[in-house]
XYZ file of C-alpha atoms in Angstrom:
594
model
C 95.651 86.054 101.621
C 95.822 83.523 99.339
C 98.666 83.720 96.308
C 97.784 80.341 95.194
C 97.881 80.004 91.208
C 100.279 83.018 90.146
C 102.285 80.846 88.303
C 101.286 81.455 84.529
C 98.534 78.765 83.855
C 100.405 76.766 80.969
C 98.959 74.135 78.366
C 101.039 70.556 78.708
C 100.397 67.037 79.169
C 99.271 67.028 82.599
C 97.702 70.823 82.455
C 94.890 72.124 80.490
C 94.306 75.881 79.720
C 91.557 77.770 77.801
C 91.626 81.655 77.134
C 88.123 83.156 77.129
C 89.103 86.125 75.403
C 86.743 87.093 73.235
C 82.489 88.765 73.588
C 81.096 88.582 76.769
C 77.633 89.846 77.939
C 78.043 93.308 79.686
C 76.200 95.737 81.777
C 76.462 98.699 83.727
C 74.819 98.653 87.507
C 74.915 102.177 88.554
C 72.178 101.708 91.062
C 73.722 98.472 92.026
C 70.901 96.243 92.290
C 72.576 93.150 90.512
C 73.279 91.288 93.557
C 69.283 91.095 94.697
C 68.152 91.104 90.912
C 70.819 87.842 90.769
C 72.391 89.129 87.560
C 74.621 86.634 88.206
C 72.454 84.381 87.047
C 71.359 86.546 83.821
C 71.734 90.102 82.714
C 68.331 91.765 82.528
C 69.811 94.326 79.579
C 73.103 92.892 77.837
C 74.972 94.602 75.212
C 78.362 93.383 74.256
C 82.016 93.963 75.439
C 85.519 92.778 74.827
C 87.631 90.908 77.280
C 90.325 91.626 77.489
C 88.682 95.142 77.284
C 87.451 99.036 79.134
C 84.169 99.894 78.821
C 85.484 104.154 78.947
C 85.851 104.190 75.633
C 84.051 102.081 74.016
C 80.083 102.873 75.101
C 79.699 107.145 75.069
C 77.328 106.574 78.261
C 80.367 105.141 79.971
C 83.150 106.753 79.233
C 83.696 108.670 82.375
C 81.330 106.019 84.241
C 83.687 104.421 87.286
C 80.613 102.546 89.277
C 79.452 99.032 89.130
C 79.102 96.789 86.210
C 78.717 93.505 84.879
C 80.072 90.679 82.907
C 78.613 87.562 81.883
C 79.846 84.306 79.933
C 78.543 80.597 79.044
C 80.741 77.920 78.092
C 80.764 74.215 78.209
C 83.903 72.649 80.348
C 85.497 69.699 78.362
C 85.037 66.163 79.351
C 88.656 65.988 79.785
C 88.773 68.383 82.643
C 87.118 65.717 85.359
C 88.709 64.576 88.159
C 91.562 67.645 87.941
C 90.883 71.210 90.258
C 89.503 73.915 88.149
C 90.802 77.363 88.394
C 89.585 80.664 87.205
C 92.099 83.793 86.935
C 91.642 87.180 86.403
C 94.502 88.877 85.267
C 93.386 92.224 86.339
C 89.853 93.323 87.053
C 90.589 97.292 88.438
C 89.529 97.998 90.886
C 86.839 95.512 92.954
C 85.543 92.133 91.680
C 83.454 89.369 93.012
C 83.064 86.106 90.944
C 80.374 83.908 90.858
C 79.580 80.516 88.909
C 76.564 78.979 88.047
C 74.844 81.319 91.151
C 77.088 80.240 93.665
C 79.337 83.506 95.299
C 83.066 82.244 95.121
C 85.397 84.863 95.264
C 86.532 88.786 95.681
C 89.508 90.566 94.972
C 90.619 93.942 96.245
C 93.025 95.685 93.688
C 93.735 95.951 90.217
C 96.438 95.373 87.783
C 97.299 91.929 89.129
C 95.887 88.571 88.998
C 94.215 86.344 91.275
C 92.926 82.652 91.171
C 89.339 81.084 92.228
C 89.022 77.751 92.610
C 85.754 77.102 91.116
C 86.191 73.199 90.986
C 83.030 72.652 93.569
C 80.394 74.534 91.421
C 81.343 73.482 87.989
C 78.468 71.574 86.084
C 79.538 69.005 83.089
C 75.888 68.280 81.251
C 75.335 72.125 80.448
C 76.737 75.110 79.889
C 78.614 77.157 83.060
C 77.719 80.858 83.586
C 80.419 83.021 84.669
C 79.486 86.003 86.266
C 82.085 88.874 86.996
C 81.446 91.993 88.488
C 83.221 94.818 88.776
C 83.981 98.537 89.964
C 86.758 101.141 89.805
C 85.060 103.701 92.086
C 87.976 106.235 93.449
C 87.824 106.007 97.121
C 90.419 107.925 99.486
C 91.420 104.226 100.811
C 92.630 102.861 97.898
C 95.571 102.601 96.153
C 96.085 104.825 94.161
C 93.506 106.740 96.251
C 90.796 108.743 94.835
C 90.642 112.516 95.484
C 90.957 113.859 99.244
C 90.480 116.991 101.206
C 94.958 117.651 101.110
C 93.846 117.616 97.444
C 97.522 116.783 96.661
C 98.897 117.941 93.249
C 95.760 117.593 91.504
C 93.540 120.050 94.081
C 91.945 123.095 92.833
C 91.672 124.402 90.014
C 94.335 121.234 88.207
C 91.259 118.973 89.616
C 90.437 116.958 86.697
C 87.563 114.898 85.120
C 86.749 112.322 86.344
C 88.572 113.220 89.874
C 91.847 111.433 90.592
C 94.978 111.877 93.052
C 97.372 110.664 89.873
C 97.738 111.903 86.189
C 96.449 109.124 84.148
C 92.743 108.248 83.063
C 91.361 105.681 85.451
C 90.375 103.003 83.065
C 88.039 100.297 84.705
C 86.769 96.894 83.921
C 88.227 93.308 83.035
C 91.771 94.588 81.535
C 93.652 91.332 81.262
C 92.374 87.608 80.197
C 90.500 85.571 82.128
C 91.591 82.187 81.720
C 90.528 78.923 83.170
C 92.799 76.426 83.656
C 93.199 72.908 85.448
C 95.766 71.244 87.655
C 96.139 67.908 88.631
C 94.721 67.167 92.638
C 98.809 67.041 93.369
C 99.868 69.942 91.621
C 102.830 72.168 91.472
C 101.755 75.299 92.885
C 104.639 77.693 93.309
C 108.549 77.633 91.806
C 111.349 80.122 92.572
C 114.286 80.170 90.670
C 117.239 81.950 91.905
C 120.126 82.422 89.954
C 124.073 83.842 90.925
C 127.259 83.283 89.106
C 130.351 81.421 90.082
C 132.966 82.145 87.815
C 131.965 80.857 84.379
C 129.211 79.013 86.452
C 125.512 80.024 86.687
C 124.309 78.695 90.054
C 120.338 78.251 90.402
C 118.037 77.577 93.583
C 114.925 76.160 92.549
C 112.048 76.018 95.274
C 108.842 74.031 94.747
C 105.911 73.922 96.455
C 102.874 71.905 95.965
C 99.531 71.528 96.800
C 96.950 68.687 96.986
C 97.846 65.344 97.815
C 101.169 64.141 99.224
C 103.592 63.405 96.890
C 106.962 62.084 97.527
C 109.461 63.959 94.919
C 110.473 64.503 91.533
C 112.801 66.103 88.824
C 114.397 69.332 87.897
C 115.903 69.290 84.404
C 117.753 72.419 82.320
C 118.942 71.230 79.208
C 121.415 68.115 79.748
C 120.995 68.835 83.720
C 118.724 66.356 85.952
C 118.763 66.765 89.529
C 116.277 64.974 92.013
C 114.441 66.791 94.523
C 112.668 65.575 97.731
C 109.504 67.030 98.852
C 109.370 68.010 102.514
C 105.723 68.832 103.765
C 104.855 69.685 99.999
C 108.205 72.140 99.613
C 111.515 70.957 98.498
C 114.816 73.291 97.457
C 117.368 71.997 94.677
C 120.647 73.549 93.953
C 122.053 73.033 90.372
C 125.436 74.315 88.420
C 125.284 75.053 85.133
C 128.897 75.200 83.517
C 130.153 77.932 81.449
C 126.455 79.409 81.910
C 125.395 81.962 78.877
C 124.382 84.781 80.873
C 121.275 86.400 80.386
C 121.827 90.591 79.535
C 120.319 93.304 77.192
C 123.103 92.259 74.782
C 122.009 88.294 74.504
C 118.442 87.584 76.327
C 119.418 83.811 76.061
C 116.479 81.728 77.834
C 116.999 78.525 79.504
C 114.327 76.272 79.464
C 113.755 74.535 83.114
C 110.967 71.937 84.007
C 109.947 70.550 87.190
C 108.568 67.519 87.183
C 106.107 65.592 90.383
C 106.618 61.937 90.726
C 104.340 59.178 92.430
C 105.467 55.712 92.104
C 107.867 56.522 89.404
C 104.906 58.160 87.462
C 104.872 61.842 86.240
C 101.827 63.590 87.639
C 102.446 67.164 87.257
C 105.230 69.286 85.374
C 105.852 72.955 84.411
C 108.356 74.367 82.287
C 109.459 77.796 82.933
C 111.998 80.275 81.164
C 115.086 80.987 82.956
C 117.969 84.010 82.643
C 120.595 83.398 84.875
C 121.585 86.706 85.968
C 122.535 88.864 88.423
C 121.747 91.928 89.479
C 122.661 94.496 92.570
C 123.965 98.041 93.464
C 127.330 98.405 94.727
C 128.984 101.775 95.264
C 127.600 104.393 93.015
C 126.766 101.539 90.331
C 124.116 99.121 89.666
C 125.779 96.042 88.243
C 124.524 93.094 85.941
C 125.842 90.470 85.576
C 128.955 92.069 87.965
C 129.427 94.607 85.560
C 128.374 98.089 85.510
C 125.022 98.773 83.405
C 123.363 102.771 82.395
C 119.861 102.522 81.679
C 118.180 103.969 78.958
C 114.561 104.510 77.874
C 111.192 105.731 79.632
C 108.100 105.370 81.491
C 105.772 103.354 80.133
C 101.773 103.514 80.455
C 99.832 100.576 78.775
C 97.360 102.956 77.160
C 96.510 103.303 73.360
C 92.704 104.482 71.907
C 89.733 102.384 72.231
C 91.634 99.298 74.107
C 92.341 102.310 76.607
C 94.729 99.944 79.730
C 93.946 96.551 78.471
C 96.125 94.157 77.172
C 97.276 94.867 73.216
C 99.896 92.329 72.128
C 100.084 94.211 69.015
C 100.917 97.043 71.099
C 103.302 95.615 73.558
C 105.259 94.145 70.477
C 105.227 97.912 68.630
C 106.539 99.136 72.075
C 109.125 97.117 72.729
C 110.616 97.201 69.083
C 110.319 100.955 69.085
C 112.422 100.862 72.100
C 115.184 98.490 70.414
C 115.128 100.966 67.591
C 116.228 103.799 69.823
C 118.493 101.376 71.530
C 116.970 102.153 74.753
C 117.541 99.165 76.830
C 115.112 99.563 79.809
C 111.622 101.523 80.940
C 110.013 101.909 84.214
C 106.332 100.036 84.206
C 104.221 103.017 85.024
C 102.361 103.271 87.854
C 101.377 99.791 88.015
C 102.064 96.356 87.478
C 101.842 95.763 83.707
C 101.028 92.806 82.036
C 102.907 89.355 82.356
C 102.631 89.220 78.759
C 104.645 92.782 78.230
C 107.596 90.796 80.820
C 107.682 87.740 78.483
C 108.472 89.543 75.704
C 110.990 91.717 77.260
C 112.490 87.757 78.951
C 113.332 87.151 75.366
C 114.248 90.618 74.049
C 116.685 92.117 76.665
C 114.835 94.898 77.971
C 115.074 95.766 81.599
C 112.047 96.659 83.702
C 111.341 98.362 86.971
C 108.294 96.954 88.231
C 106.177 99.074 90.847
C 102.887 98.476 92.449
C 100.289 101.236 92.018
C 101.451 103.584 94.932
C 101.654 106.690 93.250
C 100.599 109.985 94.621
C 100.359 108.340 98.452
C 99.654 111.255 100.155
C 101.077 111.495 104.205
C 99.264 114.983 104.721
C 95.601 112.701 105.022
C 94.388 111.453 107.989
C 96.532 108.270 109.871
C 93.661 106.063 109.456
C 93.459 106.747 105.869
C 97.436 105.837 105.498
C 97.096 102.698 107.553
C 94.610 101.874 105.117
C 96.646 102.462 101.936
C 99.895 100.624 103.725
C 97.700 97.731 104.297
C 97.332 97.129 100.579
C 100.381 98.342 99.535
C 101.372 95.187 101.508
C 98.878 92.958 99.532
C 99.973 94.488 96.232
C 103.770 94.357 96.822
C 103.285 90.325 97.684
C 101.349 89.568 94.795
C 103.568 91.499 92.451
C 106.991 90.004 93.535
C 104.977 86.500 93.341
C 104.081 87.142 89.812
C 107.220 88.472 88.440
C 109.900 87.168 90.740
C 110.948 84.341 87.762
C 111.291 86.950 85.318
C 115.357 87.913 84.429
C 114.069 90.910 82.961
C 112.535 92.487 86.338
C 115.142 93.881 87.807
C 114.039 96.610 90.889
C 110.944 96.925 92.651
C 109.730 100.171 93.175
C 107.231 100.744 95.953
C 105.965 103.985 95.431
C 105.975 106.754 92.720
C 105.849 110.262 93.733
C 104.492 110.316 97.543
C 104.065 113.646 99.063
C 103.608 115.510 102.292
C 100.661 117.839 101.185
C 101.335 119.344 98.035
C 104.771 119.806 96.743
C 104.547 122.355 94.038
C 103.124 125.096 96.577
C 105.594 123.720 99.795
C 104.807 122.992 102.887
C 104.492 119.376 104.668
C 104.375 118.813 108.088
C 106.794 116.612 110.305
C 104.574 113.700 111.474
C 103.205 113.311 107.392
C 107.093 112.892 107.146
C 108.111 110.372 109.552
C 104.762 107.968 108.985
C 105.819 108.068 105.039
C 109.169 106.825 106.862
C 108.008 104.124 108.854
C 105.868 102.732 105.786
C 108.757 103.060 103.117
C 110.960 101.108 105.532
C 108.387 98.682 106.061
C 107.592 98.072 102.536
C 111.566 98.051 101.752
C 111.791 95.286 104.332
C 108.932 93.509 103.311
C 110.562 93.382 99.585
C 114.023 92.496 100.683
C 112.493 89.294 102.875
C 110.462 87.553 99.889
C 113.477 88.492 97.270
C 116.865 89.659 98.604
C 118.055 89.372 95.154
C 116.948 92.975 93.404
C 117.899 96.310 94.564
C 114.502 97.988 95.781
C 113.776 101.553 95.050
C 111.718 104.569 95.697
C 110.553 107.565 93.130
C 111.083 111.066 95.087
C 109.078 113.963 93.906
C 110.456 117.422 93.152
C 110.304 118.930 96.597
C 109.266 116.212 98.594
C 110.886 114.182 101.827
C 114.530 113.888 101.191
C 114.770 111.808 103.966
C 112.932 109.423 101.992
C 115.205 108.546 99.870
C 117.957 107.299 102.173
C 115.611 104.320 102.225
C 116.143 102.460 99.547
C 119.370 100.813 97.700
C 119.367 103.388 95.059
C 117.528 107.082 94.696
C 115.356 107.755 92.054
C 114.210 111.136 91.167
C 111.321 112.692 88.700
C 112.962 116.087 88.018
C 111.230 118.775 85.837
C 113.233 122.123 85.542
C 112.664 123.944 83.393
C 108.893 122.515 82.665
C 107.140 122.907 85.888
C 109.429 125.083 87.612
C 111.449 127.831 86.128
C 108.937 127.573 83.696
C 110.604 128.172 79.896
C 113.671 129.055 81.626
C 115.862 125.703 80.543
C 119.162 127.200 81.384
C 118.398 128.295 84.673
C 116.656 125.064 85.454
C 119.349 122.858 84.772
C 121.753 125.291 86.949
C 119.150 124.473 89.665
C 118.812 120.594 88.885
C 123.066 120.136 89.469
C 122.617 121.535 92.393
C 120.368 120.084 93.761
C 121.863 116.322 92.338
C 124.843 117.178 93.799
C 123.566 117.922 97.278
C 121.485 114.597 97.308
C 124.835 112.602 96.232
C 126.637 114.371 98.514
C 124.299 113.419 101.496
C 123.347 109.923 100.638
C 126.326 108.689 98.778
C 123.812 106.776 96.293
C 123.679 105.772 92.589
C 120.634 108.534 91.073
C 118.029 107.258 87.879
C 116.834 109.857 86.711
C 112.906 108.053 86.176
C 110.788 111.212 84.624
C 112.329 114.255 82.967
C 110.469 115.807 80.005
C 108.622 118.830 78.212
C 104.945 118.221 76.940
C 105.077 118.748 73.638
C 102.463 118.906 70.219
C 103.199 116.828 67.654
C 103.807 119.090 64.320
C 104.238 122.432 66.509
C 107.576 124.112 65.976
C 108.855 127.551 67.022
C 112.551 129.410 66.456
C 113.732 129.833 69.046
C 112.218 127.045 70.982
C 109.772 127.742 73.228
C 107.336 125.167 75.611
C 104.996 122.420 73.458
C 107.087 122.897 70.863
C 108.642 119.789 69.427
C 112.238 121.723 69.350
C 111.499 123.092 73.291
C 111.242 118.820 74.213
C 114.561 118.026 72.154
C 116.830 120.764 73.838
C 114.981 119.761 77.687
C 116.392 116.440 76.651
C 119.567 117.220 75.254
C 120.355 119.735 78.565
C 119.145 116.693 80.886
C 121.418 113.962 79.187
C 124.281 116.045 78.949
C 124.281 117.074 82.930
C 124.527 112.897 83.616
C 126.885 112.840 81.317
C 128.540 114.870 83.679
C 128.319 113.247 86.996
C 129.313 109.530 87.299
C 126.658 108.574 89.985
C 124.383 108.940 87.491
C 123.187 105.328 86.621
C 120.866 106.183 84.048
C 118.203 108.104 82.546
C 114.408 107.338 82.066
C 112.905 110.386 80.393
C 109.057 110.811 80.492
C 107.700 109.232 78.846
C 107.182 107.069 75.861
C 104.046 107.873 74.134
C 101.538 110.625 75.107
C 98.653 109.051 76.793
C 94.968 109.964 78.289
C 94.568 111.386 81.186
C 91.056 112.863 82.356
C 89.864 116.198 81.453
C 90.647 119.369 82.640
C 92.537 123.016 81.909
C 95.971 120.977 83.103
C 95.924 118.709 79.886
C 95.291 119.748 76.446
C 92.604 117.168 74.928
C 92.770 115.316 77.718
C 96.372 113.458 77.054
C 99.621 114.009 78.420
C 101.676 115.299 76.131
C 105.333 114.216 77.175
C 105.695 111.481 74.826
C 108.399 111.039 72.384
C 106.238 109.137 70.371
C 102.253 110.495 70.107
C 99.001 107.976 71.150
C 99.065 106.367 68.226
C 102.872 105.476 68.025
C 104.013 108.408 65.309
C 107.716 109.493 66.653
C 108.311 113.489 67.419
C 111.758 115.004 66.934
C 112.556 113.762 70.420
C 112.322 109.734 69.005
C 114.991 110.668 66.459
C 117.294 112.521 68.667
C 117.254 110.110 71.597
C 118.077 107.629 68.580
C 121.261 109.355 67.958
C 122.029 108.933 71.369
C 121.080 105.709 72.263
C 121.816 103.931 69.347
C 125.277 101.979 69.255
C 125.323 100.892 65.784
């Protein structure tokens, strides 16, 4: 596997970038003939489509349509370009996608919700126009991750089995969700940087690792601010150490950004730079604490899905922003990136606004009651996707855990049950995975999200336990005050056995914007206030609490089915379209330090 051009493509004097955002040709292949028709070439019935974009709800033919399709784009590459390597990335194409240009096959990509790079340098033409050809398919097979519906059935079986069919409560949005942007290097290029930062006193300390590509080259510069230090390249890799005095530390309270370039030398000649953003910033658990910046930190704030109507999962800046300055105005200072890698546009913004993320890859409802051969499958790319994710975001201050699974389950746990060899493979994968994060980035706690009921020997895995906990909601239903009884105890226990820091990641109450009752009662927007209230003030309590995601920001669409009311979850504190419920306000006057 290749993880070659996850650096953000960036526009500079040695780099040129264009976004093709915008209409491309697009068609649907449910018998998939493309590929022998060579629709690669030209689509034999086009209408029109957004990229960044779904196709589920925008054509009414489509919208529960999961199967093959197509996209399709001309352009002419500028003069300018010649003589540098040509890249095309996808920044998320969910769930399958082969590229082609100008004919030629280049490229597939297993996986959505994260980038990956073609070089498509060989088939380029500069007299005419280049046809881009993309094709894509979301269909919800058992092997994938998240895995489409199986025979356990999990907590979506039976009669909760919604339309279309999934293993995980959100709707499974398809197509090209993210930009596709091509981009060119020069043919010695920086390929890769890591930056890793720890503090010495007053001190920031930072470890910057290149590694290039292409020709040989013999060295160059790292500079932050004032700061130059000289790096030689090794067999394309080099590692510089720099000390930055009296560093301003990056933290919720002041997001301050340094700006570091790396620059490649030949002869004394620049060939190649890249400027990146840097927090210097630390972050681990230690005791019953996770610390920043060596001191203690509570999080506040949500799960997050990137869904809003009619751009469904694909990239909304205007959204993102709205988001992330709702969250400021509740002083919430962190949310969990739900249940897959969002986009490296939402973890800019947050670089320069303070927020803290939890980034997780897409494992959410794994499922250890299938068949071994099916869970060797999903490990497999919960390998791929766990690599690719920490190589995208590993330079961001504002990622600070990786989370490499989201509710995994022996069978089903609201009805019990589980057997003992589902149990132990969950164990050898979890360990693996928590290895496998720990050896490409020993510098962020790791984490795992336990389901009510499931494995608790699970989540002795991990540095830290987090918990989705729903008393009083899904069990002892309407019954608050006996739920929470339950919830302490069972916090306690856990605490008591695995002498952990607990997040709290989901807690809530669906509830209907505009529907009130007295006394509360479920949906109600009073019922979601008091399930909040009676969750914040039991961590209030207990002082291995580390803090408190509730679930979840703003209701979003799920598929259809007798489980969700107009096919949305209703948790949110804010609805769909961004309009804040009772709960916005009173998590406000909790939150909120000034």
């Amino acid at each position: 596997m290749s993880l070659k051009g996850l650096l953000f493509p960036q526009q500079n004097h040695h780099r040129n970038l264009i976004d093709t955002s915008g209409i491309w040709e697009f068609q649907a292949d449910p018998n998939e003939v493309g590929e022998l028709e060579q629709w690669f070439l030209s689509l034999p019935s086009p209408r029109f489509i957004p990229v960044p974009g779904t196709w589920n709800d925008l054509f009414d033919d489509l919208k529960n349509y999961l199967g093959l399709a197509w996209y399709r784009k001309s352009l002419v590459m500028p003069a300018s370009w010649r003589g540098q390597r040509v890249f095309l990335r996808v920044g998320s194409a969910n769930y399958e996608a082969k590229i082609w240009v100008n004919g030629t096959f280049l490229s597939s990509h297993h996986g959505g919700h994260l980038p990956f790079v073609t070089d498509i340098t060989d088939a380029l033409v500069w007299d005419k126009p280049n046809v881009i050809a993309i094709s894509v398919e979301n269909k919800p097979l058992p092997e994938r991750v998240p895995s489409g519906p199986t025979p356990t059935g999990g907590l979506f079986g039976g009669p909760f089995t919604g339309y279309p069919a999934t293993t995980y409560d959100f709707f499974p949005y398809a197509g090209l969700q993210r930009a596709v942007l091509l981009y060119s290097v020069p043919e010695t290029q920086i390929e890769d940087l890591t930056v890793m930062t720890t503090i010495d006193g007053e001190d920031g300390l930072l470890e910057v690792r290149v590694k290039t590509s292409g020709k040989s080259a013999y060295g160059g510069k790292i500079q932050l601010e004032n700061l130059v230090t000289d790096f030689e390249l090794i067999n394309g890799e080099a590692t510089a150490k720099m000390r930055v005095p009296k560093a301003r530390l990056w933290s919720p309270e002041d997001p301050h950004l340094y700006a570091l370039t790396v620059t490649l030398e030949d002869a004394g000649n620049v060939i190649d730079s890249y400027t990146l953003n840097v927090g210097i910033r630390t972050i681990e658990v230690r005791g019953d604490q996770i610390l920043l910046n060596n001191s203690p930190i509570y999080l506040t704030g949500f799960g997050r899905h990137e869904d809003f109507p009619i751009s469904g999962r694909s990239t909304n800046l205007s959204v993102i922003v709205r988001d992330l300055e709702l969250m400021r105005w509740m002083g919430a200072n962190s949310f969990r990136a739900t249940h897959y890698p969002h986009s490296e546009e939402t973890a800019q913004l947050a670089d320069k606004l303070g927020i803290l993320i939890i980034a997780e890859i897409p494992a959410v409802s794994f499922n250890f009651a299938d068949s071994d051969e099916l869970i060797e499958a999903r490990f497999a790319q919960c390998q791929v996707q766990l690599e690719e994710l920490i190589q995208r975001d590993k330079n961001h201050p504002s990622v600070i855990v990786w989370n490499i699974a989201n509710e995994p389950m022996v069978g089903n746990p609201l009805t019990g049950g589980g057997s003992e060899h589902g149990t132990q493979m969950g164990l050898k994968v979890f360990e693996a995975l928590y290895k496998q994060a720990k050896s490409h980035d020993p510098s962020r706690p790791v984490t795992l999200v336990g389901v009510m009921n499931g494995p608790r020997a699970w989540l002795d895995v991990t540095d830290f336990i987090s918990i989705n906990r729903y008393n009083g909601w899904y069990a002892q239903v309407g019954q608050l005050d006996v739920g929470i009884l339950e919830l302490e105890k069972e916090i306690d226990e856990i605490y008591a056995t695995y002498k952990k820091p607990i997040l709290f990641t989901e807690f809530g109450a669906d509830t209907i914007a505009g529907m009130h009752n007295q006394p509360s009662e479920m949906w109600t927007e009073e019922y979601q206030v008091e399930f909040l209230r009676e969750y914040l003030d039991l961590a209030d309590k207990k002082p291995y609490v580390v803090g408190m995601q509730m679930w979840v920001f703003a209701d979003f669409k799920t598929g259809q089915g007798i489980f969700r009311v107009n096919g949305l979850n209703h948790k949110g504190v804010f609805t769909r379209d961004r309009r804040p419920k009772m709960a916005a306000h009173f998590l406000k006057s909790r939150w909120k330090k000034n």
